[in-house]
Coordinates of C-alpha atoms in Angstrom, one line a residue:
L458 CA -19.0 -2.4 13.4
D459 CA -15.6 -2.5 14.8
I460 CA -14.9 -6.2 14.4
S461 CA -16.5 -6.2 11.2
Y462 CA -13.9 -3.5 10.5
M463 CA -11.3 -5.2 11.3
V464 CA -12.0 -8.0 9.1
S465 CA -12.6 -5.7 6.4
I466 CA -8.8 -5.0 6.9
T467 CA -8.1 -8.7 7.1
I468 CA -9.1 -9.3 3.8
F469 CA -8.2 -6.6 2.3
M470 CA -4.6 -6.8 3.5
Q471 CA -5.0 -10.2 1.4
F472 CA -6.5 -9.1 -1.5
A473 CA -4.0 -6.7 -1.6
L474 CA -1.1 -9.1 -1.4
S475 CA -2.9 -10.8 -4.1
I476 CA -2.8 -7.4 -6.6
S477 CA 0.7 -6.9 -5.6
N478 CA 1.8 -10.2 -6.9
V479 CA 0.4 -9.3 -10.5
L480 CA 0.6 -5.5 -10.9
G481 CA 3.7 -4.5 -8.4
R482 CA 3.9 -3.6 -4.5
A483 CA 2.9 0.4 -5.6
Q484 CA 0.8 -0.3 -8.0
A485 CA -1.4 -2.4 -6.2
A486 CA -0.8 0.1 -3.4
C487 CA -2.0 3.0 -5.6
F488 CA -5.1 1.4 -6.7
C489 CA -6.3 0.9 -2.8
F490 CA -5.7 4.4 -2.7
G491 CA -7.5 5.0 -5.4
M492 CA -10.1 2.7 -4.5
N493 CA -10.1 4.5 -1.3
V494 CA -11.1 7.6 -2.6
T495 CA -14.0 6.2 -4.7
A496 CA -15.3 5.1 -1.8
F497 CA -15.4 8.6 -0.1
V498 CA -16.6 10.0 -3.1
L499 CA -19.1 7.5 -2.5
L500 CA -19.8 8.2 1.1
S501 CA -20.8 11.8 0.5
Q502 CA -23.2 10.8 -2.5
V503 CA -25.1 7.9 0.0
H504 CA -27.8 8.6 2.1
M505 CA -29.1 4.4 2.4
L506 CA -27.6 3.5 5.2
S507 CA -27.7 -0.1 4.2
V508 CA -25.9 1.3 1.7
V509 CA -23.3 3.3 3.6
I510 CA -22.0 0.6 6.1
P511 CA -20.6 -2.1 3.2
V512 CA -19.3 1.3 1.7
Y513 CA -17.7 2.0 5.1
L514 CA -16.5 -1.4 5.2
V515 CA -15.2 -1.4 2.3
R516 CA -13.1 1.9 2.5
G517 CA -11.9 1.3 5.6
G518 CA -10.2 -2.2 4.4
L519 CA -9.0 -0.4 1.5
A520 CA -7.6 2.5 3.8
N521 CA -5.8 0.3 6.1
C522 CA -4.6 -2.7 3.7
T523 CA -1.9 -1.0 2.2
Y524 CA 0.5 -0.7 5.5
P525 CA 2.6 -4.6 4.9
I526 CA 3.2 -3.0 1.3
D527 CA 4.8 0.3 2.3
Q528 CA 6.7 -1.3 4.9
S529 CA 8.2 -4.3 2.5
I530 CA 8.7 -1.5 0.2
L531 CA 10.5 0.7 3.1
Q532 CA 12.5 -2.4 4.1
D533 CA 13.6 -3.1 0.3
F534 CA 14.6 0.3 -0.3
I535 CA 16.0 2.7 2.7
P536 CA 19.5 1.3 4.3
S537 CA 19.0 -0.6 6.9
K538 CA 20.9 2.3 9.3
T539 CA 18.8 4.6 8.5
R540 CA 15.5 2.7 9.1
G541 CA 14.5 3.8 12.9
R542 CA 14.5 7.1 11.1
W543 CA 12.1 6.5 8.7
N544 CA 9.8 4.8 11.3
A545 CA 10.1 7.7 13.5
I546 CA 8.7 10.2 10.7
N547 CA 5.4 7.3 10.0
S548 CA 5.1 7.3 13.8
L549 CA 4.9 11.9 13.6
F550 CA 2.5 11.5 10.8
G551 CA 0.2 9.3 12.7
M552 CA -0.4 11.7 15.0
T553 CA -1.8 13.8 12.6
W554 CA -4.9 11.5 12.9
S555 CA -5.4 13.8 16.1
G556 CA -5.4 17.0 14.6
S557 CA -8.1 15.3 11.2
A558 CA -10.3 14.5 14.3
V559 CA -9.9 18.2 15.1
L560 CA -10.4 19.5 11.7
G561 CA -13.2 17.3 10.7
G562 CA -15.2 17.7 13.5
Y563 CA -15.4 21.3 12.7
L564 CA -16.1 21.0 9.0
A565 CA -18.9 18.2 9.9
D566 CA -20.1 20.7 11.9
H567 CA -20.3 23.5 9.9
H568 CA -21.0 21.8 6.5
G569 CA -21.7 18.7 6.9
Y570 CA -20.4 14.4 7.1
R571 CA -20.7 14.9 3.6
F572 CA -18.5 16.9 2.7
S573 CA -15.7 15.9 4.9
F574 CA -15.4 13.2 2.9
L575 CA -15.1 14.6 0.1
I576 CA -12.2 16.8 1.2
T577 CA -10.6 13.4 2.8
A578 CA -10.8 12.5 -0.8
G579 CA -9.5 15.4 -1.9
L580 CA -5.9 15.2 0.6
Y581 CA -6.2 10.8 -0.2
T582 CA -6.5 11.8 -4.2
V583 CA -2.6 14.3 -2.9
G584 CA -1.8 10.9 -1.4
T585 CA -1.8 9.5 -3.9
L586 CA -0.1 11.8 -6.2
V587 CA 3.0 11.9 -3.7
Y588 CA 3.0 8.5 -3.4
S589 CA 3.2 7.7 -7.4
P590 CA 6.5 7.5 -8.3
L591 CA 7.3 4.6 -6.9
L592 CA 5.3 3.3 -9.3
C593 CA 8.6 3.8 -11.2
L594 CA 11.2 3.5 -8.8
V595 CA 10.1 -0.4 -6.9
P596 CA 10.4 -3.2 -9.8
R597 CA 7.2 -4.5 -10.4
K598 CA 8.6 -8.3 -9.4
Q599 CA 10.4 -9.7 -7.8
K600 CA 12.4 -10.9 -11.0
E601 CA 12.8 -7.1 -12.2
Q602 CA 15.0 -6.6 -8.5
S603 CA 17.8 -9.1 -9.4
L604 CA 17.6 -7.4 -13.1
L605 CA 17.6 -3.9 -11.4
D606 CA 20.4 -5.4 -8.7
A607 CA 22.7 -6.9 -11.3
S608 CA 22.4 -3.8 -13.0
V609 CA 23.7 -1.5 -10.6
G610 CA 25.8 -4.0 -9.3
G611 CA 24.2 -5.0 -6.5
I612 CA 24.5 -8.8 -5.3
S613 CA 20.7 -10.9 -5.7
M614 CA 20.7 -13.8 -3.4
D615 CA 19.0 -15.4 -6.9
S616 CA 22.8 -15.5 -8.2
H617 CA 24.1 -17.4 -5.9
I618 CA 21.3 -20.3 -6.0
A619 CA 21.9 -23.3 -8.2
D620 CA 19.8 -23.1 -11.0
P621 CA 19.5 -27.5 -12.0
T622 CA 19.0 -26.2 -15.6
S623 CA 21.6 -24.7 -15.8
E624 CA 24.9 -25.5 -18.1
V625 CA 27.6 -25.2 -15.4
G626 CA 28.8 -27.7 -13.5
R627 CA 27.6 -30.6 -15.5
S628 CA 29.5 -33.4 -17.3
E629 CA 28.7 -34.5 -20.8
S630 CA 26.5 -37.3 -19.7
G631 CA 23.9 -34.6 -18.5
D632 CA 24.4 -35.4 -14.7
A633 CA 25.3 -32.9 -11.6
S634 CA 29.5 -33.1 -11.6
G635 CA 29.9 -29.9 -9.7
G636 CA 32.7 -29.0 -11.3

C-alpha cells in the first residue's frame, strides 16, 4: 500500500501540473485542496474496503501533489534574502504532524476514525480559506506575470527576448538588419 501511495502522489503531481497550466498555480492548488476535503468526507462515510482503498490513495495523492506548486509560488514571490526564513517556518509546520497524530489517535479512540476524518476535512477547509487570497495575488498565467511586472516597473525576462515578428530592427525589405 505504501508503494501505491507514492505512485499516487507522483501521478497527482503530474495532474496538478497539467491543471496549473490551464487554470493557474494557485487555482490548481485550491482545486486539489477541495478535492482532498471531498475525499476525507468520503472516507468518513464509506464502509466498503474496495472503495476505501482507492479513495485513500486518491486523497493521499491530492494532499501531497501541490508541494511543487507551493514551492514555485514561494520562489516567485518571496525575496531571496527571506526565503530561508519562510522555509524554516514551513519546516516548523511540518513538525505539527506529531501533535496531530496524538490528537487524531485521541479522537479515533473516543469517537472513531470516521469522526477524525471529518475533523481533518474541516481543518483542510480552513487551510484552503487561508490559502485562497493567493487566487487573486498569483497571476493565472506567466504572461499575466510579465504584464504585472511591466505595470509595477519590474523587468520581465520576456521583454529581453527578440520577437521575430516585431517591426523593430527590420529593414524595409523585411530582413533583420539589427538597426
